[in-house]
Structures are given as structure tokens and as C-alpha cells.
mmCIF file of C-alpha atoms in Angstrom:
data_model
loop_
_atom_site.group_PDB
_atom_site.id
_atom_site.type_symbol
_atom_site.label_atom_id
_atom_site.label_comp_id
_atom_site.label_asym_id
_atom_site.label_seq_id
_atom_site.Cartn_x
_atom_site.Cartn_y
_atom_site.Cartn_z
ATOM 1 C CA MET A 1 31.249 -93.268 92.279
ATOM 2 C CA ALA A 2 26.872 -92.563 92.470
ATOM 3 C CA ALA A 3 26.165 -91.045 96.030
ATOM 4 C CA ARG A 4 24.869 -93.805 98.619
ATOM 5 C CA GLY A 5 21.224 -94.157 98.708
ATOM 6 C CA ARG A 6 20.172 -92.869 94.939
ATOM 7 C CA THR A 7 19.906 -94.394 92.131
ATOM 8 C CA PRO A 8 22.700 -93.626 89.569
ATOM 9 C CA ARG A 9 22.513 -91.754 87.325
ATOM 10 C CA GLN A 10 23.971 -90.303 83.946
ATOM 11 C CA ALA A 11 25.760 -87.272 85.789
ATOM 12 C CA ASP A 12 27.780 -90.221 87.491
ATOM 13 C CA ILE A 13 28.946 -92.421 84.519
ATOM 14 C CA ALA A 14 29.806 -88.832 82.178
ATOM 15 C CA ARG A 15 31.651 -88.200 85.703
ATOM 16 C CA ILE A 16 33.787 -90.757 85.887
ATOM 17 C CA ALA A 17 34.473 -92.392 82.273
ATOM 18 C CA GLY A 18 35.393 -89.273 81.297
ATOM 19 C CA VAL A 19 32.785 -88.064 79.042
ATOM 20 C CA SER A 20 30.221 -85.576 78.262
ATOM 21 C CA GLN A 21 26.877 -86.768 79.494
ATOM 22 C CA ALA A 22 25.418 -85.966 76.146
ATOM 23 C CA THR A 23 28.050 -88.767 75.204
ATOM 24 C CA VAL A 24 26.616 -91.020 77.752
ATOM 25 C CA SER A 25 23.246 -90.362 76.934
ATOM 26 C CA VAL A 26 24.201 -91.436 72.714
ATOM 27 C CA VAL A 27 25.257 -94.121 73.877
ATOM 28 C CA LEU A 28 22.495 -95.658 76.171
ATOM 29 C CA ALA A 29 20.313 -95.546 73.644
ATOM 30 C CA GLY A 30 21.723 -97.164 71.432
ATOM 31 C CA ASN A 31 22.427 -94.481 69.329
ATOM 32 C CA ARG A 32 25.059 -96.400 66.611
ATOM 33 C CA GLY A 33 24.491 -93.495 63.199
ATOM 34 C CA VAL A 34 27.081 -91.232 65.485
ATOM 35 C CA ARG A 35 30.404 -91.211 64.730
ATOM 36 C CA MET A 36 31.820 -92.973 68.558
ATOM 37 C CA ALA A 37 35.432 -94.354 69.070
ATOM 38 C CA GLU A 38 34.828 -97.559 70.068
ATOM 39 C CA ALA A 39 36.799 -97.580 73.012
ATOM 40 C CA THR A 40 34.626 -95.035 74.508
ATOM 41 C CA ARG A 41 31.390 -96.793 73.997
ATOM 42 C CA HIS A 42 32.708 -99.756 75.940
ATOM 43 C CA ARG A 43 33.687 -97.550 78.835
ATOM 44 C CA VAL A 44 30.151 -95.820 78.539
ATOM 45 C CA LEU A 45 29.161 -99.156 78.721
ATOM 46 C CA GLU A 46 31.149 -100.462 82.013
ATOM 47 C CA VAL A 47 31.051 -97.754 84.251
ATOM 48 C CA ALA A 48 27.188 -97.680 83.817
ATOM 49 C CA GLU A 49 26.480 -102.176 84.299
ATOM 50 C CA ARG A 50 29.579 -101.513 86.913
ATOM 51 C CA LEU A 51 27.069 -98.253 88.722
ATOM 52 C CA GLY A 52 24.594 -100.760 88.271
ATOM 53 C CA TYR A 53 22.385 -98.663 86.232
ATOM 54 C CA VAL A 54 19.800 -99.998 83.821
ATOM 55 C CA PRO A 55 19.536 -97.874 81.168
ATOM 56 C CA HIS A 56 14.950 -98.578 80.585
ATOM 57 C CA PRO A 57 11.983 -96.251 80.351
ATOM 58 C CA VAL A 58 11.267 -97.602 83.912
ATOM 59 C CA ALA A 59 14.643 -96.490 85.583
ATOM 60 C CA THR A 60 14.035 -92.921 84.200
ATOM 61 C CA ARG A 61 10.385 -92.208 84.941
ATOM 62 C CA LEU A 62 9.681 -89.474 87.207
ATOM 63 C CA ALA A 63 10.477 -90.126 91.520
ATOM 64 C CA SER A 64 6.227 -90.064 91.787
ATOM 65 C CA ALA A 65 5.420 -91.791 88.983
ATOM 66 C CA ARG A 66 5.134 -95.862 89.537
ATOM 67 C CA SER A 67 5.441 -98.960 86.453
ATOM 68 C CA ASN A 68 3.311 -101.649 88.920
ATOM 69 C CA LEU A 69 5.718 -103.545 87.844
ATOM 70 C CA LEU A 70 7.492 -106.437 90.495
ATOM 71 C CA GLY A 71 10.294 -108.640 90.071
ATOM 72 C CA LEU A 72 10.813 -111.714 90.779
ATOM 73 C CA TYR A 73 14.200 -114.048 91.347
ATOM 74 C CA THR A 74 14.679 -116.724 92.093
ATOM 75 C CA PHE A 75 18.838 -118.103 92.649
ATOM 76 C CA ARG A 76 18.253 -121.305 91.474
ATOM 77 C CA THR A 77 18.918 -122.364 88.511
ATOM 78 C CA THR A 78 15.410 -121.991 86.753
ATOM 79 C CA PHE A 79 12.093 -121.478 87.855
ATOM 80 C CA PRO A 80 10.229 -124.090 89.525
ATOM 81 C CA THR A 81 7.392 -124.185 87.208
ATOM 82 C CA ASP A 82 6.143 -127.991 87.502
ATOM 83 C CA ALA A 83 3.658 -127.763 90.140
ATOM 84 C CA ALA A 84 4.890 -130.788 92.136
ATOM 85 C CA ASP A 85 7.805 -128.357 93.055
ATOM 86 C CA SER A 86 8.077 -127.692 96.445
ATOM 87 C CA TYR A 87 9.205 -123.639 95.803
ATOM 88 C CA HIS A 88 5.419 -124.166 92.634
ATOM 89 C CA PRO A 89 2.860 -122.645 95.733
ATOM 90 C CA ILE A 90 5.445 -119.644 96.229
ATOM 91 C CA LEU A 91 4.875 -119.111 92.352
ATOM 92 C CA ALA A 92 1.403 -118.995 92.708
ATOM 93 C CA GLY A 93 0.282 -116.886 96.090
ATOM 94 C CA VAL A 94 2.612 -114.169 94.688
ATOM 95 C CA GLU A 95 1.283 -114.230 90.865
ATOM 96 C CA GLU A 96 -2.742 -114.526 93.639
ATOM 97 C CA GLU A 97 -1.557 -111.437 95.526
ATOM 98 C CA ALA A 98 0.327 -109.370 92.175
ATOM 99 C CA ALA A 99 -3.315 -109.428 90.403
ATOM 100 C CA ALA A 100 -4.779 -108.678 93.257
ATOM 101 C CA LEU A 101 -3.063 -105.748 93.661
ATOM 102 C CA GLY A 102 -2.459 -104.344 90.296
ATOM 103 C CA GLN A 103 0.599 -105.671 89.742
ATOM 104 C CA ASP A 104 2.480 -107.408 87.151
ATOM 105 C CA LEU A 105 4.877 -109.695 87.311
ATOM 106 C CA ILE A 106 8.901 -109.291 85.536
ATOM 107 C CA LEU A 107 10.205 -113.070 85.921
ATOM 108 C CA PHE A 108 14.566 -112.537 86.114
ATOM 109 C CA THR A 109 16.704 -115.130 85.657
ATOM 110 C CA GLY A 110 21.002 -115.428 84.989
ATOM 111 C CA THR A 111 21.840 -117.659 87.827
ATOM 112 C CA ALA A 112 23.961 -119.705 86.145
ATOM 113 C CA GLY A 113 27.615 -118.809 85.306
ATOM 114 C CA PRO A 114 30.479 -116.792 87.066
ATOM 115 C CA GLY A 115 29.641 -114.522 90.220
ATOM 116 C CA ALA A 116 29.848 -111.181 88.052
ATOM 117 C CA LEU A 117 26.929 -112.594 85.101
ATOM 118 C CA ARG A 118 24.784 -113.197 88.228
ATOM 119 C CA GLU A 119 25.834 -110.057 89.693
ATOM 120 C CA ALA A 120 24.469 -108.194 86.438
ATOM 121 C CA ALA A 121 21.300 -109.855 86.848
ATOM 122 C CA ILE A 122 21.142 -109.043 89.867
ATOM 123 C CA ARG A 123 21.726 -104.894 88.589
ATOM 124 C CA ARG A 124 18.984 -105.392 86.398
ATOM 125 C CA THR A 125 16.182 -106.103 88.782
ATOM 126 C CA ARG A 126 16.223 -102.399 88.614
ATOM 127 C CA MET A 127 14.376 -102.076 86.454
ATOM 128 C CA ALA A 128 11.258 -102.942 87.869
ATOM 129 C CA ASP A 129 9.559 -100.828 91.021
ATOM 130 C CA GLY A 130 10.844 -103.272 93.395
ATOM 131 C CA CYS A 131 11.621 -107.362 93.024
ATOM 132 C CA LEU A 132 10.624 -110.440 94.949
ATOM 133 C CA PHE A 133 13.885 -113.187 95.757
ATOM 134 C CA PHE A 134 13.759 -116.014 97.003
ATOM 135 C CA GLY A 135 16.508 -119.420 97.400
ATOM 136 C CA ARG A 136 18.416 -120.382 100.197
ATOM 137 C CA HIS A 137 21.471 -118.580 100.185
ATOM 138 C CA VAL A 138 21.809 -115.150 99.874
ATOM 139 C CA PRO A 139 24.844 -113.745 97.652
ATOM 140 C CA GLU A 140 25.774 -110.746 100.142
ATOM 141 C CA GLU A 141 27.650 -108.591 98.149
ATOM 142 C CA PRO A 142 25.194 -107.238 94.660
ATOM 143 C CA VAL A 143 21.951 -107.778 97.469
ATOM 144 C CA ALA A 144 23.858 -105.317 99.990
ATOM 145 C CA ARG A 145 23.899 -103.173 97.249
ATOM 146 C CA LEU A 146 20.404 -103.119 96.499
ATOM 147 C CA VAL A 147 20.272 -102.227 100.194
ATOM 148 C CA ASP A 148 22.643 -99.156 99.970
ATOM 149 C CA SER A 149 20.492 -97.606 96.476
ATOM 150 C CA GLY A 150 17.483 -97.776 99.281
ATOM 151 C CA PHE A 151 16.188 -99.617 96.127
ATOM 152 C CA PRO A 152 12.710 -101.825 97.754
ATOM 153 C CA PHE A 153 12.983 -105.383 97.094
ATOM 154 C CA VAL A 154 11.642 -108.853 100.270
ATOM 155 C CA TYR A 155 13.199 -111.617 99.877
ATOM 156 C CA ILE A 156 10.543 -114.760 100.920
ATOM 157 C CA GLY A 157 11.971 -117.068 102.946
ATOM 158 C CA ARG A 158 13.955 -115.785 106.792
ATOM 159 C CA ARG A 159 17.058 -113.898 106.690
ATOM 160 C CA PRO A 160 19.668 -113.002 109.162
ATOM 161 C CA GLU A 161 22.238 -111.603 106.605
ATOM 162 C CA LEU A 162 24.101 -108.863 106.552
ATOM 163 C CA GLY A 163 23.183 -107.994 110.055
ATOM 164 C CA GLY A 164 19.339 -108.442 109.697
ATOM 165 C CA ARG A 165 19.438 -105.280 106.950
ATOM 166 C CA LEU A 166 17.035 -107.979 104.874
ATOM 167 C CA PRO A 167 13.309 -106.846 104.405
ATOM 168 C CA TYR A 168 11.609 -110.315 104.018
ATOM 169 C CA VAL A 169 7.916 -112.461 104.576
ATOM 170 C CA GLY A 170 9.376 -116.552 106.651
ATOM 171 C CA ALA A 171 7.737 -119.253 107.872
ATOM 172 C CA ASP A 172 8.530 -119.130 112.411
ATOM 173 C CA TYR A 173 10.204 -123.162 111.679
ATOM 174 C CA VAL A 174 11.284 -122.574 114.877
ATOM 175 C CA THR A 175 8.178 -122.919 117.341
ATOM 176 C CA ALA A 176 6.804 -126.030 114.514
ATOM 177 C CA SER A 177 9.713 -127.930 114.953
ATOM 178 C CA ALA A 178 9.589 -127.604 118.842
ATOM 179 C CA GLU A 179 5.436 -128.982 119.111
ATOM 180 C CA VAL A 180 6.727 -131.422 116.097
ATOM 181 C CA LEU A 181 8.574 -132.724 118.550
ATOM 182 C CA ARG A 182 6.496 -131.572 122.004
ATOM 183 C CA ARG A 183 4.073 -133.956 120.233
ATOM 184 C CA LEU A 184 5.951 -136.910 120.039
ATOM 185 C CA THR A 185 7.452 -136.726 123.759
ATOM 186 C CA ALA A 186 3.871 -136.437 124.432
ATOM 187 C CA LEU A 187 2.765 -140.145 122.802
ATOM 188 C CA GLY A 188 6.030 -141.819 124.461
ATOM 189 C CA HIS A 189 9.203 -141.156 122.034
ATOM 190 C CA ARG A 190 12.415 -140.293 124.350
ATOM 191 C CA ARG A 191 14.792 -141.718 121.750
ATOM 192 C CA ILE A 192 14.540 -139.761 118.687
ATOM 193 C CA ARG A 193 16.646 -139.071 115.545
ATOM 194 C CA TYR A 194 16.557 -135.154 114.316
ATOM 195 C CA VAL A 195 17.477 -136.525 109.871
ATOM 196 C CA ARG A 196 18.435 -133.236 108.563
ATOM 197 C CA GLU A 197 20.988 -132.856 104.852
ATOM 198 C CA LEU A 198 24.570 -131.957 104.663
ATOM 199 C CA ASP A 199 22.980 -127.803 102.954
ATOM 200 C CA GLU A 200 23.837 -124.820 106.252
ATOM 201 C CA ALA A 201 20.486 -122.307 105.576
ATOM 202 C CA PRO A 202 18.484 -120.056 108.272
ATOM 203 C CA SER A 203 15.690 -122.312 107.273
ATOM 204 C CA SER A 204 18.248 -125.778 108.258
ATOM 205 C CA SER A 205 19.299 -123.577 111.067
ATOM 206 C CA ASP A 206 16.036 -122.795 113.068
ATOM 207 C CA ARG A 207 14.517 -126.282 111.941
ATOM 208 C CA GLN A 208 16.841 -127.318 114.308
ATOM 209 C CA ARG A 209 16.748 -125.062 116.612
ATOM 210 C CA GLY A 210 13.735 -126.421 117.295
ATOM 211 C CA VAL A 211 14.032 -129.714 117.986
ATOM 212 C CA LEU A 212 16.551 -129.354 120.279
ATOM 213 C CA GLU A 213 14.759 -126.544 122.143
ATOM 214 C CA ALA A 214 11.101 -128.851 122.820
ATOM 215 C CA ALA A 215 13.955 -132.628 122.666
ATOM 216 C CA PRO A 216 17.913 -131.153 123.915
ATOM 217 C CA HIS A 217 18.870 -135.060 124.046
ATOM 218 C CA THR A 218 18.039 -135.216 119.860
ATOM 219 C CA ASP A 219 21.199 -136.587 118.336
ATOM 220 C CA ILE A 220 21.740 -135.431 115.023
ATOM 221 C CA VAL A 221 22.697 -136.911 111.303
ATOM 222 C CA ARG A 222 22.672 -135.463 108.696
ATOM 223 C CA VAL A 223 22.834 -136.877 105.505
ATOM 224 C CA ALA A 224 24.099 -136.505 102.318
ATOM 225 C CA GLY A 225 22.556 -137.225 98.485
ATOM 226 C CA SER A 226 18.875 -139.215 99.026
ATOM 227 C CA VAL A 227 20.163 -142.278 99.593
ATOM 228 C CA MET A 228 20.533 -144.338 103.347
ATOM 229 C CA HIS A 229 20.655 -147.360 103.462
ATOM 230 C CA PRO A 230 18.588 -149.918 105.227
ATOM 231 C CA ASP A 231 20.759 -150.924 108.162
ATOM 232 C CA THR A 232 21.247 -147.964 109.913
ATOM 233 C CA VAL A 233 17.455 -147.684 110.150
ATOM 234 C CA ARG A 234 17.443 -151.047 111.169
ATOM 235 C CA GLY A 235 20.453 -149.784 114.048
ATOM 236 C CA TRP A 236 18.849 -146.845 115.130
ATOM 237 C CA VAL A 237 15.620 -149.919 116.083
ATOM 238 C CA ARG A 238 18.336 -152.076 117.544
ATOM 239 C CA ASP A 239 19.539 -149.116 119.540
ATOM 240 C CA GLY A 240 15.632 -148.443 120.973
ATOM 241 C CA VAL A 241 14.675 -145.206 118.893
ATOM 242 C CA THR A 242 10.876 -145.094 118.153
ATOM 243 C CA ALA A 243 10.550 -141.998 116.452
ATOM 244 C CA VAL A 244 12.945 -140.549 113.137
ATOM 245 C CA VAL A 245 12.102 -136.443 112.802
ATOM 246 C CA VAL A 246 13.071 -135.401 108.970
ATOM 247 C CA GLU A 247 14.022 -132.314 107.860
ATOM 248 C CA GLY A 248 11.841 -130.342 105.384
ATOM 249 C CA THR A 249 14.360 -128.731 102.581
ATOM 250 C CA ASP A 250 13.144 -127.962 98.239
ATOM 251 C CA THR A 251 15.001 -131.191 97.506
ATOM 252 C CA GLY A 252 13.436 -133.151 100.350
ATOM 253 C CA ALA A 253 16.128 -135.578 100.184
ATOM 254 C CA ALA A 254 16.766 -136.030 104.098
ATOM 255 C CA HIS A 255 13.084 -137.295 103.774
ATOM 256 C CA THR A 256 13.348 -139.575 100.311
ATOM 257 C CA ALA A 257 16.785 -141.261 102.139
ATOM 258 C CA VAL A 258 14.538 -141.910 105.631
ATOM 259 C CA ARG A 259 11.819 -143.153 103.395
ATOM 260 C CA THR A 260 13.012 -145.329 101.366
ATOM 261 C CA ALA A 261 15.872 -146.983 103.847
ATOM 262 C CA VAL A 262 12.502 -147.511 106.338
ATOM 263 C CA ALA A 263 10.898 -149.612 103.254
ATOM 264 C CA ALA A 264 13.576 -150.871 102.296
ATOM 265 C CA ALA A 265 14.489 -152.044 105.743
ATOM 266 C CA GLY A 266 10.780 -153.654 106.168
ATOM 267 C CA LEU A 267 9.788 -151.916 108.392
ATOM 268 C CA SER A 268 6.904 -149.480 108.614
ATOM 269 C CA THR A 269 5.876 -146.609 109.995
ATOM 270 C CA PRO A 270 4.394 -145.284 112.437
ATOM 271 C CA ASP A 271 4.364 -149.662 113.924
ATOM 272 C CA ASP A 272 7.514 -149.844 114.400
ATOM 273 C CA LEU A 273 9.271 -146.533 113.635
ATOM 274 C CA SER A 274 7.022 -142.927 114.273
ATOM 275 C CA LEU A 275 7.764 -140.479 111.330
ATOM 276 C CA ALA A 276 7.561 -136.914 111.161
ATOM 277 C CA VAL A 277 9.109 -134.022 108.576
ATOM 278 C CA LEU A 278 9.481 -130.140 109.202
ATOM 279 C CA GLY A 279 7.533 -128.968 106.334
ATOM 280 C CA GLY A 280 7.083 -131.651 103.744
ATOM 281 C CA PRO A 281 5.362 -133.007 102.102
ATOM 282 C CA PRO A 282 1.279 -132.613 101.663
ATOM 283 C CA GLY A 283 -0.440 -134.605 104.660
ATOM 284 C CA VAL A 284 2.900 -136.231 105.915
ATOM 285 C CA SER A 285 3.453 -135.431 109.499
ATOM 286 C CA GLY A 286 4.662 -132.154 111.301
ATOM 287 C CA PHE A 287 3.711 -129.189 109.349
ATOM 288 C CA GLU A 288 2.693 -127.586 106.387
ATOM 289 C CA ALA A 289 4.986 -124.861 105.601
ATOM 290 C CA PRO A 290 3.115 -122.037 103.926
ATOM 291 C CA MET A 291 4.401 -120.766 101.332
ATOM 292 C CA ARG A 292 1.859 -119.751 99.258
ATOM 293 C CA GLU A 293 0.711 -117.350 101.825
ATOM 294 C CA MET A 294 4.294 -116.206 101.511
ATOM 295 C CA GLY A 295 4.160 -115.978 98.995
ATOM 296 C CA ARG A 296 0.981 -113.056 99.028
ATOM 297 C CA ARG A 297 2.200 -111.643 102.230
ATOM 298 C CA ALA A 298 5.599 -111.424 100.183
ATOM 299 C CA VAL A 299 3.678 -108.371 97.589
ATOM 300 C CA ARG A 300 2.017 -107.092 99.813
ATOM 301 C CA LEU A 301 4.896 -106.166 101.845
ATOM 302 C CA LEU A 302 6.282 -105.597 98.744
ATOM 303 C CA VAL A 303 4.195 -102.875 97.339
ATOM 304 C CA GLY A 304 4.029 -101.623 101.089
ATOM 305 C CA LEU A 305 7.790 -100.935 100.688
ATOM 306 C CA VAL A 306 7.013 -99.734 97.155
ATOM 307 C CA THR A 307 4.383 -96.985 98.378
ATOM 308 C CA GLU A 308 6.543 -95.708 101.450
ATOM 309 C CA GLN A 309 3.964 -97.543 103.361
ATOM 310 C CA GLU A 310 4.404 -97.778 107.159
ATOM 311 C CA THR A 311 4.677 -101.674 107.195
ATOM 312 C CA ALA A 312 6.848 -104.013 109.676
ATOM 313 C CA PRO A 313 9.805 -105.441 106.792
ATOM 314 C CA GLN A 314 10.830 -108.924 108.927
ATOM 315 C CA GLN A 315 6.915 -111.040 108.886
ATOM 316 C CA LEU A 316 7.130 -114.972 110.177
ATOM 317 C CA LEU A 317 3.466 -116.758 109.854
ATOM 318 C CA TRP A 318 2.471 -119.481 111.598
ATOM 319 C CA CYS A 319 2.979 -122.964 110.013
ATOM 320 C CA PRO A 320 0.028 -124.832 110.246
ATOM 321 C CA PRO A 321 0.636 -128.684 112.238
ATOM 322 C CA VAL A 322 -0.364 -132.115 109.833
ATOM 323 C CA ALA A 323 -0.582 -134.343 111.848
ATOM 324 C CA GLY A 324 -0.415 -137.741 109.063
ATOM 325 C CA THR A 325 -0.567 -141.309 110.004
ATOM 326 C CA SER A 326 2.807 -142.200 110.016
ATOM 327 C CA VAL A 327 3.049 -140.744 113.504
ATOM 328 C CA GLY A 328 2.496 -142.842 116.773
ATOM 329 C CA PRO A 329 2.487 -143.766 120.147
ATOM 330 C CA PRO A 330 6.237 -146.442 120.389
ATOM 331 C CA ARG A 331 5.145 -149.681 120.326
ATOM 332 C CA SER A 332 5.968 -151.741 123.483
ATOM 333 C CA ARG A 333 9.186 -153.738 123.192
ATOM 334 C CA CYS A 334 10.205 -157.231 125.381
#
């Protein structure tokens, strides 16, 4: 295998495949005018793929030169190009900062299909000087190989995986969530429900941690999908619940479930029930997830890593509070 900490070279491929470096060069250049056994050609390509070698001019540039190309890889099946998508502000921030710094962007796809296809797609990000990643989960094995190879990359969103070795720009959801709960308790709310999705991710655990830090006796409710029966909400109100706090995610499923159930139950906010969302749509009571700024900061951090500048590899951004209109003092009940 190639020595840990450096990019695989053609000499590594030649040694493992048992051929000359000249043969490797011919195969990777795609020169089919040279007579060669197809089995040999296949073996060279298979070893190159396994090592993560990128047969692209960028990969063979002088170490002191750069292409000014930054990759952007999402672990979703498609890029969030719809302006209504919760991830769209990230792309807007990335594009704005990349343009300001004179960097071009390459969008990498390949999330669908078996794990091997995704690993190959992740390896292809080495065509760029460095890459930005975002998504709720980390495929640890292929990303660990990027870390070990020294390839510069930055996650958008806090990532505790791989022993804290992943560079990231995230949001301080713990502090922001705690502030929302403190606001509710200051208004007089004592019985509060926190509704979150079934999925586990660092952003979800951070929100729940903040909720319980500020209001330890808050009951946690998990929902699957975006549907909740109106009787569930009616039961909460009968039990004396005066406020519901909802996890904000890219799907918005928990918020949709609660909001539609409240309306279907014939209740209103904040008269019957206060409702806050931890990082929800614009203008909704709770706080704003700084998606656009996360995209900008991630680009700046990545460029700093590529150019070997001194920089903090893990950064958390403040989440601005949003007053909204769905939170108020609890209604007195006779």
C-alpha cells in the first residue's frame, strides 16, 4: 500500500499490480493504441481505484501549485438547488465565499448505490485542492482514509466522529436550544414537551442536550414521519402541557407533524399552546440556524487548510434567537 500520509503514486500502483511504471502510465492515460493484455489493464485500474489514485492532471501538479478548485459533496441523493430547501442557504454561502476568494467549485455526486460506489465517489474528491462535505451522517471508513492521507476537507456541521479528527464549521445548537427553553421557563411554562425525529445525528443530540440542560424535566417525544394524531396534542393540553418545542431538521418532519396536529385539534398558538422550533423556517419562534454563514466560514477554513495557514480546524457559530409569534405566556386555566 502507499505510505500513510501521502497521496498514492503510480509507482505504488505498479508495485502492487506487478507491472512496470510505464505500463501504469499507459493505462491511466487511456492509451489503447498500445498492445496489452486486457487482464493487465483491468488489474492496473483496479489497484488504482483501491488506492484512491486520481488519474487527473490536478493530481499530478507540482506540490507548490494549486488549481483553485474546491469540491462540494453532499451525502443526499441530489443537491439542494430548490431555494425552499433548508440546505439551500449553505450552497449560497459556499458559492458567495468561493467567488470572493477566487475559487471555482466542483459538485460531486454519487451517493446512490452500494457502499463501494459511494466510496469511489468520495475518493474522486481528490481531484480538487480540497473538499467540503455536508449531510447528517458520516461514512467513517472512506472519510478516515481521507484524514489519513492528509487530504484537506471540511465538514459543514459539527462532527464528533473519528475521535474528533474531522475539521468542521457547525452551529452551537446546545447553547441556542438551552436559551429557547430558558425563555419559555421565564415566561412561566413548567410542563413542556420536546418533539424530535427518530434519526440520530450530532445536530439532534446537541439540541436535546441543550433542552435538558435548561429544563431537565422536559419530556422527550420521538416521531416517525410528519404525521401526528390531533388527539396526541389534545392529551398534552389536558395533562397541563403549555409549550411544545420541536427539533428543526432538513426534513422539517417533526415541525410539520406538530403544527398540523395542533391545527387539526382546533388549537391555536400561542393562546392554547406555545410552539418553538430549534432551527426552523425563517420567522418561526426559536432560533435561526446560521446556514449561509456556515457555508461561508467552511470555505474560508478549507482554503486555510489547503494553503497551510494557521486556523482553528473546528468552529461553532452563534445561532440568532427568533422571537416569532407562536410563543407567549401560558394561558391560565380554571
